mmCIF file of C-alpha atoms in Angstrom:
data_model
loop_
_atom_site.group_PDB
_atom_site.id
_atom_site.type_symbol
_atom_site.label_atom_id
_atom_site.label_comp_id
_atom_site.label_asym_id
_atom_site.label_seq_id
_atom_site.Cartn_x
_atom_site.Cartn_y
_atom_site.Cartn_z
ATOM 1 C CA MET J 1120 0.000 0.000 0.000
ATOM 2 C CA PRO J 1121 1.223 3.555 -0.648
ATOM 3 C CA ASN J 1122 2.755 5.459 2.243
ATOM 4 C CA LEU J 1123 0.776 8.666 2.792
ATOM 5 C CA ASN J 1124 2.353 9.719 6.086
ATOM 6 C CA GLN J 1125 1.930 13.475 6.406
ATOM 7 C CA HIS J 1126 4.568 13.554 9.168
ATOM 8 C CA ALA J 1127 7.270 11.562 7.357
ATOM 9 C CA PRO J 1128 10.442 13.418 6.263
ATOM 10 C CA LEU J 1129 9.797 15.419 3.101
ATOM 11 C CA ARG J 1130 12.447 15.534 0.382
ATOM 12 C CA PHE J 1131 12.033 18.556 -1.845
ATOM 13 C CA ILE J 1132 14.091 20.491 -4.361
ATOM 14 C CA THR J 1133 14.291 24.079 -5.449
ATOM 15 C CA ALA J 1134 14.425 24.630 -9.202
ATOM 16 C CA GLY J 1135 14.192 27.522 -11.633
ATOM 17 C CA SER J 1136 16.274 29.815 -13.814
ATOM 18 C CA VAL J 1137 19.525 31.537 -12.897
ATOM 19 C CA ASP J 1138 19.112 34.319 -10.306
ATOM 20 C CA ASP J 1139 15.528 33.396 -9.521
ATOM 21 C CA GLY J 1140 16.555 33.362 -5.848
ATOM 22 C CA LYS J 1141 16.614 29.664 -4.987
ATOM 23 C CA SER J 1142 19.574 29.812 -2.615
ATOM 24 C CA THR J 1143 18.234 32.999 -1.020
ATOM 25 C CA LEU J 1144 14.871 31.300 -0.518
ATOM 26 C CA ILE J 1145 16.423 28.352 1.314
ATOM 27 C CA GLY J 1146 18.550 30.642 3.463
ATOM 28 C CA ARG J 1147 15.483 32.695 4.380
ATOM 29 C CA LEU J 1148 13.466 29.538 5.075
ATOM 30 C CA LEU J 1149 16.158 28.221 7.428
ATOM 31 C CA TYR J 1150 16.546 31.611 9.121
ATOM 32 C CA ASP J 1151 12.860 32.325 9.679
ATOM 33 C CA SER J 1152 12.123 28.770 10.856
ATOM 34 C CA LYS J 1153 15.009 29.076 13.363
ATOM 35 C CA ALA J 1154 16.827 26.092 11.868
ATOM 36 C CA LEU J 1155 20.304 27.689 11.613
ATOM 37 C CA LEU J 1156 23.319 26.749 13.692
ATOM 38 C CA GLY J 1157 24.855 29.343 15.942
ATOM 39 C CA ASP J 1158 27.754 30.253 13.638
ATOM 40 C CA GLN J 1159 25.399 30.514 10.646
ATOM 41 C CA LEU J 1160 23.069 32.755 12.610
ATOM 42 C CA ARG J 1161 25.936 35.030 13.618
ATOM 43 C CA GLN J 1162 27.073 35.163 9.969
ATOM 44 C CA ILE J 1163 23.639 36.377 8.865
ATOM 45 C CA GLU J 1164 23.150 38.844 11.712
ATOM 46 C CA ALA J 1165 26.635 40.310 11.219
ATOM 47 C CA ALA J 1166 25.547 41.491 7.763
ATOM 48 C CA GLY J 1167 23.066 43.918 9.293
ATOM 49 C CA ASP J 1168 20.275 45.124 7.026
ATOM 50 C CA ALA J 1169 21.631 43.369 3.917
ATOM 51 C CA PRO J 1170 22.091 39.686 4.825
ATOM 52 C CA ASP J 1171 23.269 37.284 2.110
ATOM 53 C CA PHE J 1172 21.022 34.269 2.684
ATOM 54 C CA SER J 1173 22.368 32.506 -0.426
ATOM 55 C CA ALA J 1174 25.778 32.133 1.270
ATOM 56 C CA LEU J 1175 24.228 29.447 3.482
ATOM 57 C CA THR J 1176 23.806 27.101 0.508
ATOM 58 C CA ASP J 1177 26.274 28.290 -2.165
ATOM 59 C CA GLY J 1178 29.097 26.397 -0.518
ATOM 60 C CA LEU J 1179 31.453 25.935 -3.452
ATOM 61 C CA GLU J 1180 34.048 28.640 -4.001
ATOM 62 C CA ALA J 1181 33.345 28.584 -7.742
ATOM 63 C CA GLU J 1182 29.677 29.285 -7.042
ATOM 64 C CA ARG J 1183 30.473 32.281 -4.868
ATOM 65 C CA GLU J 1184 32.818 33.670 -7.502
ATOM 66 C CA GLN J 1185 30.264 33.281 -10.305
ATOM 67 C CA GLY J 1186 27.185 34.010 -8.234
ATOM 68 C CA ILE J 1187 25.395 30.846 -9.374
ATOM 69 C CA THR J 1188 24.672 27.424 -7.897
ATOM 70 C CA ILE J 1189 26.618 24.650 -9.670
ATOM 71 C CA ASP J 1190 26.376 21.553 -7.473
ATOM 72 C CA VAL J 1191 23.348 20.202 -5.629
ATOM 73 C CA ALA J 1192 23.569 21.559 -2.073
ATOM 74 C CA TYR J 1193 21.683 19.428 0.455
ATOM 75 C CA ARG J 1194 20.380 20.885 3.696
ATOM 76 C CA TYR J 1195 18.491 19.280 6.553
ATOM 77 C CA PHE J 1196 16.141 20.982 8.966
ATOM 78 C CA SER J 1197 13.034 20.295 10.982
ATOM 79 C CA THR J 1198 10.043 22.054 12.479
ATOM 80 C CA ALA J 1199 7.713 20.923 15.219
ATOM 81 C CA ARG J 1200 5.614 19.156 12.589
ATOM 82 C CA ARG J 1201 8.080 17.576 10.151
ATOM 83 C CA LYS J 1202 11.661 16.899 9.074
ATOM 84 C CA TYR J 1203 12.934 18.083 5.687
ATOM 85 C CA ILE J 1204 15.705 17.301 3.240
ATOM 86 C CA ILE J 1205 16.263 20.186 0.785
ATOM 87 C CA ALA J 1206 18.176 19.911 -2.471
ATOM 88 C CA ASP J 1207 19.134 23.328 -3.833
ATOM 89 C CA THR J 1208 19.626 22.580 -7.536
ATOM 90 C CA PRO J 1209 21.360 24.652 -10.222
ATOM 91 C CA GLY J 1210 19.395 27.048 -12.387
ATOM 92 C CA HIS J 1211 21.854 27.429 -15.255
ATOM 93 C CA GLU J 1212 21.040 25.351 -18.327
ATOM 94 C CA GLN J 1213 24.604 23.968 -18.344
ATOM 95 C CA TYR J 1214 23.935 22.200 -15.033
ATOM 96 C CA THR J 1215 20.546 20.694 -15.820
ATOM 97 C CA ARG J 1216 22.029 17.254 -15.075
ATOM 98 C CA ASN J 1217 22.513 18.301 -11.438
ATOM 99 C CA MET J 1218 18.877 19.362 -11.267
ATOM 100 C CA VAL J 1219 17.823 15.909 -12.535
ATOM 101 C CA THR J 1220 19.934 14.296 -9.811
ATOM 102 C CA GLY J 1221 18.222 16.323 -7.108
ATOM 103 C CA ALA J 1222 14.726 15.808 -8.506
ATOM 104 C CA SER J 1223 15.020 12.054 -8.995
ATOM 105 C CA THR J 1224 14.251 11.292 -5.320
ATOM 106 C CA ALA J 1225 12.132 14.336 -4.431
ATOM 107 C CA HIS J 1226 8.604 14.199 -3.043
ATOM 108 C CA ALA J 1227 8.008 17.807 -4.102
ATOM 109 C CA ALA J 1228 9.575 20.671 -6.030
ATOM 110 C CA VAL J 1229 9.599 24.371 -5.236
ATOM 111 C CA LEU J 1230 9.851 25.962 -8.672
ATOM 112 C CA LEU J 1231 10.867 29.614 -8.475
ATOM 113 C CA LEU J 1232 9.807 32.176 -11.068
ATOM 114 C CA ASP J 1233 11.425 35.604 -11.042
ATOM 115 C CA ALA J 1234 8.390 37.848 -11.511
ATOM 116 C CA SER J 1235 10.586 40.834 -12.386
ATOM 117 C CA GLN J 1236 12.092 39.149 -15.468
ATOM 118 C CA LEU J 1237 8.882 38.574 -17.427
ATOM 119 C CA ASP J 1238 7.493 40.813 -20.156
ATOM 120 C CA TYR J 1239 3.931 41.646 -19.138
ATOM 121 C CA ARG J 1240 3.264 43.360 -22.491
ATOM 122 C CA GLN J 1241 3.051 39.901 -24.069
ATOM 123 C CA THR J 1242 -0.363 38.326 -24.505
ATOM 124 C CA PRO J 1243 -0.406 35.608 -23.400
ATOM 125 C CA LEU J 1244 2.491 35.963 -20.969
ATOM 126 C CA GLN J 1245 5.541 33.868 -21.948
ATOM 127 C CA LEU J 1246 7.514 31.937 -19.319
ATOM 128 C CA LEU J 1247 11.292 31.524 -19.502
ATOM 129 C CA PRO J 1248 12.653 28.481 -21.413
ATOM 130 C CA GLN J 1249 14.410 27.116 -18.316
ATOM 131 C CA THR J 1250 11.119 27.231 -16.402
ATOM 132 C CA LYS J 1251 9.568 25.110 -19.150
ATOM 133 C CA ARG J 1252 12.568 22.751 -19.239
ATOM 134 C CA HIS J 1253 12.555 22.189 -15.481
ATOM 135 C CA SER J 1254 8.786 21.694 -15.498
ATOM 136 C CA ALA J 1255 9.099 19.099 -18.289
ATOM 137 C CA ILE J 1256 11.814 17.274 -16.336
ATOM 138 C CA LEU J 1257 9.656 17.269 -13.196
ATOM 139 C CA HIS J 1258 6.824 15.813 -15.276
ATOM 140 C CA HIS J 1259 9.022 13.036 -16.671
ATOM 141 C CA LEU J 1260 10.413 12.323 -13.191
ATOM 142 C CA ARG J 1261 6.833 12.011 -11.898
ATOM 143 C CA CYS J 1262 7.376 14.616 -9.167
ATOM 144 C CA PRO J 1263 4.002 14.478 -7.355
ATOM 145 C CA HIS J 1264 3.784 18.029 -5.952
ATOM 146 C CA ILE J 1265 4.838 21.324 -7.594
ATOM 147 C CA ILE J 1266 4.917 24.570 -5.608
ATOM 148 C CA VAL J 1267 5.317 27.558 -7.918
ATOM 149 C CA ALA J 1268 6.931 30.260 -5.773
ATOM 150 C CA ILE J 1269 6.522 33.549 -7.650
ATOM 151 C CA ASN J 1270 9.536 35.440 -6.302
ATOM 152 C CA LYS J 1271 10.660 39.078 -6.170
ATOM 153 C CA MET J 1272 7.131 40.382 -5.858
ATOM 154 C CA ASP J 1273 8.640 43.299 -3.925
ATOM 155 C CA LEU J 1274 10.176 44.538 -7.208
ATOM 156 C CA LEU J 1275 6.662 44.690 -8.685
ATOM 157 C CA ASP J 1276 5.153 46.439 -5.662
ATOM 158 C CA TYR J 1277 3.289 43.194 -4.915
ATOM 159 C CA ASP J 1278 1.076 43.690 -7.980
ATOM 160 C CA GLU J 1279 -1.804 41.191 -7.861
ATOM 161 C CA THR J 1280 -2.581 41.566 -11.575
ATOM 162 C CA LYS J 1281 0.930 40.484 -12.592
ATOM 163 C CA TYR J 1282 0.815 37.612 -10.109
ATOM 164 C CA ARG J 1283 -2.456 36.413 -11.658
ATOM 165 C CA ALA J 1284 -0.929 36.655 -15.141
ATOM 166 C CA ILE J 1285 1.920 34.349 -14.069
ATOM 167 C CA VAL J 1286 -0.523 31.894 -12.497
ATOM 168 C CA ALA J 1287 -2.545 31.802 -15.738
ATOM 169 C CA ALA J 1288 0.608 31.247 -17.834
ATOM 170 C CA TYR J 1289 1.801 28.400 -15.644
ATOM 171 C CA ASP J 1290 -1.683 26.865 -15.488
ATOM 172 C CA THR J 1291 -1.483 26.560 -19.285
ATOM 173 C CA LEU J 1292 1.969 24.952 -19.072
ATOM 174 C CA ALA J 1293 0.854 22.558 -16.322
ATOM 175 C CA ALA J 1294 -2.153 21.457 -18.382
ATOM 176 C CA GLN J 1295 0.025 20.794 -21.433
ATOM 177 C CA LEU J 1296 2.520 18.758 -19.395
ATOM 178 C CA GLY J 1297 -0.048 16.965 -17.265
ATOM 179 C CA LEU J 1298 1.127 18.325 -13.903
ATOM 180 C CA ALA J 1299 -1.709 17.578 -11.495
ATOM 181 C CA ASP J 1300 -0.914 19.030 -8.055
ATOM 182 C CA VAL J 1301 0.308 22.632 -8.451
ATOM 183 C CA HIS J 1302 0.327 25.297 -5.701
ATOM 184 C CA TYR J 1303 1.031 29.021 -6.228
ATOM 185 C CA ILE J 1304 2.537 31.385 -3.638
ATOM 186 C CA PRO J 1305 3.584 35.049 -4.111
ATOM 187 C CA ILE J 1306 6.847 35.572 -2.208
ATOM 188 C CA SER J 1307 9.875 37.738 -1.671
ATOM 189 C CA ALA J 1308 12.730 35.475 -0.622
ATOM 190 C CA LEU J 1309 14.896 38.452 0.326
ATOM 191 C CA ASN J 1310 12.279 40.093 2.550
ATOM 192 C CA GLY J 1311 10.644 36.901 3.797
ATOM 193 C CA ASP J 1312 7.146 37.541 2.432
ATOM 194 C CA ASN J 1313 4.976 34.385 2.671
ATOM 195 C CA ILE J 1314 7.972 32.130 3.355
ATOM 196 C CA VAL J 1315 7.356 31.275 7.016
ATOM 197 C CA HIS J 1316 5.198 34.234 8.011
ATOM 198 C CA GLU J 1317 2.185 35.693 6.203
ATOM 199 C CA SER J 1318 2.957 38.935 4.398
ATOM 200 C CA ARG J 1319 1.119 42.173 5.080
ATOM 201 C CA HIS J 1320 2.090 43.234 1.536
ATOM 202 C CA THR J 1321 -0.208 40.638 -0.102
ATOM 203 C CA PRO J 1322 -3.614 41.037 1.578
ATOM 204 C CA TRP J 1323 -5.182 39.752 -1.658
ATOM 205 C CA TYR J 1324 -3.466 36.339 -1.220
ATOM 206 C CA ARG J 1325 -5.575 33.947 0.862
ATOM 207 C CA GLY J 1326 -3.390 30.848 0.587
ATOM 208 C CA ALA J 1327 -0.849 29.285 2.937
ATOM 209 C CA THR J 1328 2.784 30.291 3.364
ATOM 210 C CA LEU J 1329 5.520 28.182 1.788
ATOM 211 C CA LEU J 1330 6.384 26.418 5.041
ATOM 212 C CA ALA J 1331 2.733 25.706 5.838
ATOM 213 C CA THR J 1332 2.275 24.256 2.348
ATOM 214 C CA LEU J 1333 5.324 22.015 2.771
ATOM 215 C CA GLU J 1334 4.132 20.869 6.189
ATOM 216 C CA ALA J 1335 0.782 19.780 4.751
ATOM 217 C CA LEU J 1336 2.056 17.775 1.753
ATOM 218 C CA PRO J 1337 1.522 14.006 1.956
ATOM 219 C CA VAL J 1338 4.486 11.730 1.296
ATOM 220 C CA GLY J 1339 3.269 8.934 -0.949
ATOM 221 C CA ASP J 1340 5.914 6.716 -2.548
ATOM 222 C CA ASN J 1341 3.214 4.493 -4.125
ATOM 223 C CA ILE J 1342 5.541 1.482 -4.068
ATOM 224 C CA SER J 1343 3.746 -1.822 -3.534
ATOM 225 C CA ASP J 1344 4.660 -3.816 -0.421
ATOM 226 C CA ALA J 1345 2.852 -6.964 -1.627
ATOM 227 C CA PRO J 1346 4.894 -10.211 -1.475
ATOM 228 C CA ASP J 1347 4.513 -10.889 -5.214
ATOM 229 C CA ALA J 1348 6.076 -7.455 -5.966
ATOM 230 C CA PHE J 1349 9.323 -8.354 -4.139
ATOM 231 C CA HIS J 1350 12.331 -6.858 -5.977
ATOM 232 C CA PHE J 1351 15.808 -7.042 -4.434
ATOM 233 C CA PRO J 1352 18.909 -5.937 -6.398
ATOM 234 C CA VAL J 1353 21.995 -7.654 -4.995
ATOM 235 C CA GLN J 1354 24.618 -5.103 -3.968
ATOM 236 C CA ASN J 1355 27.125 -7.400 -2.302
ATOM 237 C CA VAL J 1356 27.761 -11.080 -1.619
ATOM 238 C CA LEU J 1357 28.849 -11.672 1.973
ATOM 239 C CA ARG J 1358 31.000 -14.733 2.637
ATOM 240 C CA ALA J 1359 32.082 -15.905 6.079
ATOM 241 C CA ASP J 1360 33.925 -19.159 5.471
ATOM 242 C CA GLY J 1361 35.196 -20.824 8.599
ATOM 243 C CA ALA J 1362 35.337 -23.974 10.609
ATOM 244 C CA LYS J 1363 31.584 -24.372 10.730
ATOM 245 C CA GLN J 1364 30.131 -26.956 8.410
ATOM 246 C CA ASP J 1365 27.513 -24.459 7.269
ATOM 247 C CA ASP J 1366 29.557 -21.646 5.714
ATOM 248 C CA PHE J 1367 27.679 -18.338 5.600
ATOM 249 C CA ARG J 1368 26.758 -16.920 2.189
ATOM 250 C CA GLY J 1369 24.431 -13.955 2.223
ATOM 251 C CA TYR J 1370 23.157 -11.479 -0.360
ATOM 252 C CA GLN J 1371 23.048 -7.858 0.746
ATOM 253 C CA GLY J 1372 20.973 -5.030 -0.634
ATOM 254 C CA ARG J 1373 17.869 -2.875 -0.275
ATOM 255 C CA ILE J 1374 14.328 -4.059 -0.943
ATOM 256 C CA GLU J 1375 13.075 -1.760 -3.719
ATOM 257 C CA ALA J 1376 9.544 -3.167 -3.850
ATOM 258 C CA GLY J 1377 7.372 -5.700 -2.103
ATOM 259 C CA SER J 1378 8.119 -7.735 1.000
ATOM 260 C CA VAL J 1379 9.697 -11.073 1.861
ATOM 261 C CA ARG J 1380 9.362 -13.689 4.600
ATOM 262 C CA VAL J 1381 11.420 -16.697 5.608
ATOM 263 C CA GLY J 1382 10.229 -19.609 3.468
ATOM 264 C CA ASP J 1383 9.173 -17.501 0.462
ATOM 265 C CA ARG J 1384 10.085 -18.738 -3.007
ATOM 266 C CA VAL J 1385 12.236 -16.327 -5.021
ATOM 267 C CA ARG J 1386 13.501 -16.218 -8.599
ATOM 268 C CA ILE J 1387 17.006 -15.110 -9.554
ATOM 269 C CA ALA J 1388 17.100 -12.677 -12.483
ATOM 270 C CA PRO J 1389 18.259 -12.815 -15.167
ATOM 271 C CA ALA J 1390 19.345 -16.472 -14.762
ATOM 272 C CA GLY J 1391 15.873 -17.780 -13.876
ATOM 273 C CA GLN J 1392 16.658 -20.325 -11.118
ATOM 274 C CA GLU J 1393 14.411 -20.496 -8.086
ATOM 275 C CA SER J 1394 15.136 -21.046 -4.413
ATOM 276 C CA ARG J 1395 13.636 -20.537 -0.960
ATOM 277 C CA VAL J 1396 14.517 -17.830 1.577
ATOM 278 C CA ARG J 1397 16.330 -19.542 4.427
ATOM 279 C CA GLU J 1398 17.218 -16.560 6.636
ATOM 280 C CA ILE J 1399 16.718 -12.786 6.702
ATOM 281 C CA HIS J 1400 19.174 -10.592 8.587
ATOM 282 C CA GLY J 1401 18.220 -6.980 9.297
ATOM 283 C CA VAL J 1402 20.408 -4.252 10.744
ATOM 284 C CA ASN J 1403 19.723 -5.558 14.269
ATOM 285 C CA GLY J 1404 19.931 -9.280 13.616
ATOM 286 C CA ARG J 1405 17.738 -12.053 12.276
ATOM 287 C CA VAL J 1406 14.104 -11.289 11.419
ATOM 288 C CA GLU J 1407 11.220 -13.291 10.023
ATOM 289 C CA ALA J 1408 10.128 -10.706 7.440
ATOM 290 C CA ALA J 1409 11.210 -7.436 5.816
ATOM 291 C CA GLY J 1410 9.570 -4.844 3.585
ATOM 292 C CA VAL J 1411 10.210 -2.188 0.963
ATOM 293 C CA GLY J 1412 12.985 0.264 1.846
ATOM 294 C CA GLU J 1413 14.778 -2.037 4.307
ATOM 295 C CA ASN J 1414 18.459 -2.975 3.969
ATOM 296 C CA ILE J 1415 18.855 -6.669 4.592
ATOM 297 C CA THR J 1416 21.017 -9.735 4.041
ATOM 298 C CA LEU J 1417 19.266 -12.796 2.579
ATOM 299 C CA ARG J 1418 20.355 -16.427 2.769
ATOM 300 C CA LEU J 1419 18.881 -18.935 0.357
ATOM 301 C CA ALA J 1420 18.272 -22.649 0.816
ATOM 302 C CA ASP J 1421 20.180 -23.589 -2.356
ATOM 303 C CA ASP J 1422 23.767 -22.963 -3.428
ATOM 304 C CA ILE J 1423 23.318 -20.816 -6.543
ATOM 305 C CA ASP J 1424 25.852 -18.675 -8.378
ATOM 306 C CA ILE J 1425 24.612 -15.162 -7.548
ATOM 307 C CA SER J 1426 26.698 -11.995 -7.745
ATOM 308 C CA ARG J 1427 26.355 -8.221 -7.575
ATOM 309 C CA GLY J 1428 23.997 -7.027 -10.299
ATOM 310 C CA ASP J 1429 21.647 -9.989 -10.064
ATOM 311 C CA ASN J 1430 18.108 -9.414 -8.800
ATOM 312 C CA LEU J 1431 15.965 -11.549 -6.532
ATOM 313 C CA LEU J 1432 12.274 -11.398 -7.454
ATOM 314 C CA ALA J 1433 9.223 -13.092 -6.025
ATOM 315 C CA ALA J 1434 8.806 -16.446 -7.776
ATOM 316 C CA THR J 1435 5.312 -15.296 -8.801
ATOM 317 C CA SER J 1436 6.488 -11.886 -10.073
ATOM 318 C CA ALA J 1437 5.124 -10.894 -13.468
ATOM 319 C CA HIS J 1438 8.338 -9.034 -14.336
ATOM 320 C CA ALA J 1439 10.799 -10.743 -16.641
ATOM 321 C CA PRO J 1440 14.312 -9.541 -17.584
ATOM 322 C CA GLN J 1441 14.360 -7.494 -20.791
ATOM 323 C CA ARG J 1442 16.981 -6.747 -23.470
ATOM 324 C CA GLU J 1443 14.958 -4.054 -25.223
ATOM 325 C CA LEU J 1444 13.766 -0.880 -23.517
ATOM 326 C CA ARG J 1445 11.881 2.273 -24.467
ATOM 327 C CA ALA J 1446 12.809 5.230 -22.283
ATOM 328 C CA THR J 1447 12.882 8.983 -21.843
ATOM 329 C CA LEU J 1448 16.459 10.301 -21.820
ATOM 330 C CA CYS J 1449 17.789 13.552 -20.432
ATOM 331 C CA TRP J 1450 21.116 14.071 -22.234
ATOM 332 C CA PHE J 1451 23.912 15.529 -20.073
ATOM 333 C CA ASP J 1452 27.027 15.340 -22.243
ATOM 334 C CA GLN J 1453 28.429 18.185 -24.359
ATOM 335 C CA ARG J 1454 28.928 15.651 -27.136
ATOM 336 C CA PRO J 1455 25.604 14.681 -28.762
ATOM 337 C CA LEU J 1456 24.201 11.185 -28.585
ATOM 338 C CA ASN J 1457 25.821 8.975 -31.210
ATOM 339 C CA PRO J 1458 23.679 5.953 -32.169
ATOM 340 C CA THR J 1459 26.761 4.162 -33.523
ATOM 341 C CA ARG J 1460 28.527 4.273 -30.140
ATOM 342 C CA LYS J 1461 28.272 1.696 -27.390
ATOM 343 C CA TYR J 1462 27.296 2.945 -23.952
ATOM 344 C CA LEU J 1463 27.133 1.313 -20.542
ATOM 345 C CA LEU J 1464 23.704 1.213 -18.935
ATOM 346 C CA LYS J 1465 23.693 1.112 -15.119
ATOM 347 C CA HIS J 1466 20.367 -0.078 -13.743
ATOM 348 C CA THR J 1467 20.132 -0.631 -9.961
ATOM 349 C CA THR J 1468 23.339 -2.583 -9.237
ATOM 350 C CA ARG J 1469 23.732 -4.067 -12.724
ATOM 351 C CA THR J 1470 25.842 -2.582 -15.542
ATOM 352 C CA VAL J 1471 25.456 -3.835 -19.125
ATOM 353 C CA ALA J 1472 26.520 -2.687 -22.580
ATOM 354 C CA ALA J 1473 23.803 -0.838 -24.495
ATOM 355 C CA LYS J 1474 23.193 0.781 -27.869
ATOM 356 C CA ILE J 1475 20.629 3.398 -28.836
ATOM 357 C CA ARG J 1476 18.628 1.722 -31.579
ATOM 358 C CA ARG J 1477 16.901 4.955 -32.563
ATOM 359 C CA VAL J 1478 15.706 8.315 -31.288
ATOM 360 C CA GLU J 1479 11.921 8.229 -31.502
ATOM 361 C CA HIS J 1480 11.430 11.953 -30.915
ATOM 362 C CA VAL J 1481 12.845 14.963 -29.070
ATOM 363 C CA TRP J 1482 10.932 17.205 -26.696
ATOM 364 C CA ASP J 1483 10.831 20.859 -27.729
ATOM 365 C CA VAL J 1484 10.622 22.917 -24.509
ATOM 366 C CA HIS J 1485 9.703 26.051 -26.456
ATOM 367 C CA THR J 1486 6.619 24.679 -28.202
ATOM 368 C CA LEU J 1487 5.893 21.953 -25.600
ATOM 369 C CA SER J 1488 5.611 19.381 -28.350
ATOM 370 C CA ASN J 1489 7.532 16.401 -29.696
ATOM 371 C CA TYR J 1490 9.237 16.413 -33.051
ATOM 372 C CA ALA J 1491 10.813 13.468 -34.832
ATOM 373 C CA ASP J 1492 13.151 14.973 -37.406
ATOM 374 C CA ARG J 1493 16.302 14.417 -35.361
ATOM 375 C CA ASP J 1494 18.289 11.228 -34.806
ATOM 376 C CA THR J 1495 20.345 12.510 -31.871
ATOM 377 C CA LEU J 1496 20.098 14.348 -28.557
ATOM 378 C CA ALA J 1497 22.159 17.414 -27.662
ATOM 379 C CA MET J 1498 23.125 18.574 -24.188
ATOM 380 C CA ASN J 1499 20.059 19.054 -21.916
ATOM 381 C CA ASP J 1500 17.674 17.638 -24.536
ATOM 382 C CA LEU J 1501 14.788 15.434 -23.461
ATOM 383 C CA GLY J 1502 13.822 12.679 -25.862
ATOM 384 C CA GLU J 1503 12.301 9.253 -26.222
ATOM 385 C CA VAL J 1504 14.630 6.471 -27.390
ATOM 386 C CA SER J 1505 14.703 2.735 -28.010
ATOM 387 C CA LEU J 1506 17.633 0.788 -26.561
ATOM 388 C CA VAL J 1507 18.943 -2.716 -27.029
ATOM 389 C CA LEU J 1508 21.073 -4.290 -24.284
ATOM 390 C CA GLN J 1509 23.820 -6.860 -24.499
ATOM 391 C CA GLN J 1510 22.383 -8.621 -21.424
ATOM 392 C CA PRO J 1511 18.878 -8.437 -19.919
ATOM 393 C CA VAL J 1512 17.951 -6.354 -16.886
ATOM 394 C CA ALA J 1513 15.079 -6.836 -14.434
ATOM 395 C CA ALA J 1514 13.459 -3.459 -15.056
ATOM 396 C CA THR J 1515 10.038 -1.968 -14.422
ATOM 397 C CA PRO J 1516 8.409 1.186 -15.829
ATOM 398 C CA TYR J 1517 9.552 4.325 -14.026
ATOM 399 C CA ALA J 1518 5.949 5.289 -13.300
ATOM 400 C CA GLU J 1519 5.562 2.030 -11.359
ATOM 401 C CA ASN J 1520 8.783 2.295 -9.354
ATOM 402 C CA PRO J 1521 11.491 4.964 -9.832
ATOM 403 C CA ALA J 1522 14.145 2.810 -8.148
ATOM 404 C CA THR J 1523 13.749 -0.062 -10.630
ATOM 405 C CA GLY J 1524 12.650 2.073 -13.581
ATOM 406 C CA ALA J 1525 15.582 4.500 -13.732
ATOM 407 C CA PHE J 1526 19.063 4.137 -15.181
ATOM 408 C CA ILE J 1527 22.083 6.148 -16.234
ATOM 409 C CA LEU J 1528 24.148 5.885 -19.415
ATOM 410 C CA ILE J 1529 27.946 5.953 -19.166
ATOM 411 C CA ASP J 1530 30.325 6.625 -22.034
ATOM 412 C CA ASP J 1531 32.315 3.423 -22.569
ATOM 413 C CA ALA J 1532 35.516 5.350 -23.391
ATOM 414 C CA SER J 1533 35.507 8.358 -21.039
ATOM 415 C CA HIS J 1534 33.455 6.715 -18.243
ATOM 416 C CA GLN J 1535 31.487 9.960 -17.909
ATOM 417 C CA THR J 1536 27.777 9.859 -17.143
ATOM 418 C CA VAL J 1537 26.116 11.094 -20.340
ATOM 419 C CA ALA J 1538 22.388 10.645 -19.661
ATOM 420 C CA ALA J 1539 19.710 9.755 -17.137
ATOM 421 C CA GLY J 1540 16.857 7.559 -18.293
ATOM 422 C CA MET J 1541 13.294 6.821 -17.181
ATOM 423 C CA ILE J 1542 11.937 3.543 -18.539
ATOM 424 C CA LEU J 1543 8.572 3.789 -20.297
ATOM 425 C CA ALA J 1544 8.188 0.152 -21.344
#
């Protein structure tokens, strides 16, 4: 059953274009919610009337020199109602790959729009290309909750008409992409309007503050915990040979779906042999059963050749290893996709050789449509591709389970990660 625990830790990202104020927003959120350490608080207060909240998250020297966020900066804080994990992701198009990394495990996204950068003479109002690109990525990554934080309202004198124009423009974008749960909040990250405290500058806004919205979001991973959905990628084989007649051989990893009990029948993928679960060892010793999300060590009743990269599935699982995949790719590399090259596909703990059979179509973030007159992907492109693998993988659609439906592509020569993929079928 899906986990809809409102009080579970919430993982969320900030996304948007360069200089939209993402780092400033997080700094203000931490400051106003009293989640800063003593030295950080003194750093902010020492600045007087012009505090630099972005300095709390722009930790890399290169970022401070350039004034942009390059890496994904993770921050942890909590309120009386919930714990949070924040990923401050880059806004520059060059670092879209870092944004994908942060969004891949997020329960929600705070998408910032700089209200002062839009041309309100346009009818209808046009959003920035990076806003469209990030929204498309969030759609493909199945991010369940989008909070559109319309920032720098102070530079527009908190104009309600312009705020409504942005809401209408993004409503159109959300409908075209199929984004279901979208919240809108007018804010000023620098001044703290509607971040933690309600703003007196926006009496026309009747909604919740950003923090109140985050506190109310449900956390639903929607990953089945049924026994027949059991999916366990093997990360490590633990051997403890010794004087005992029964030498220990266990398979370590994390349960990515389903549940397992001692005595259950399991199938080894891709080989296909079956065995019975003899023992389950959790972090605190032997247990009779374990469920999705737990790190365990399994022992089987039969001596079977199993290694890292193999998967243990429920014997009744409907999933079979596949050598052909259809997937959405987000291309990271400066060199375009080359269908004649061989890439390495890393799926869960398994790495296999792969080739792009063809590019089905490329997503145009400007027109919000697909076009099929290209046979390659350039840096930061989103496209649908068909792949053929040298060896099968035990994959599922990304919409069913992100952990078993995602992969990365690695250049076989440079060993650089060139793409992230979400399996469609």
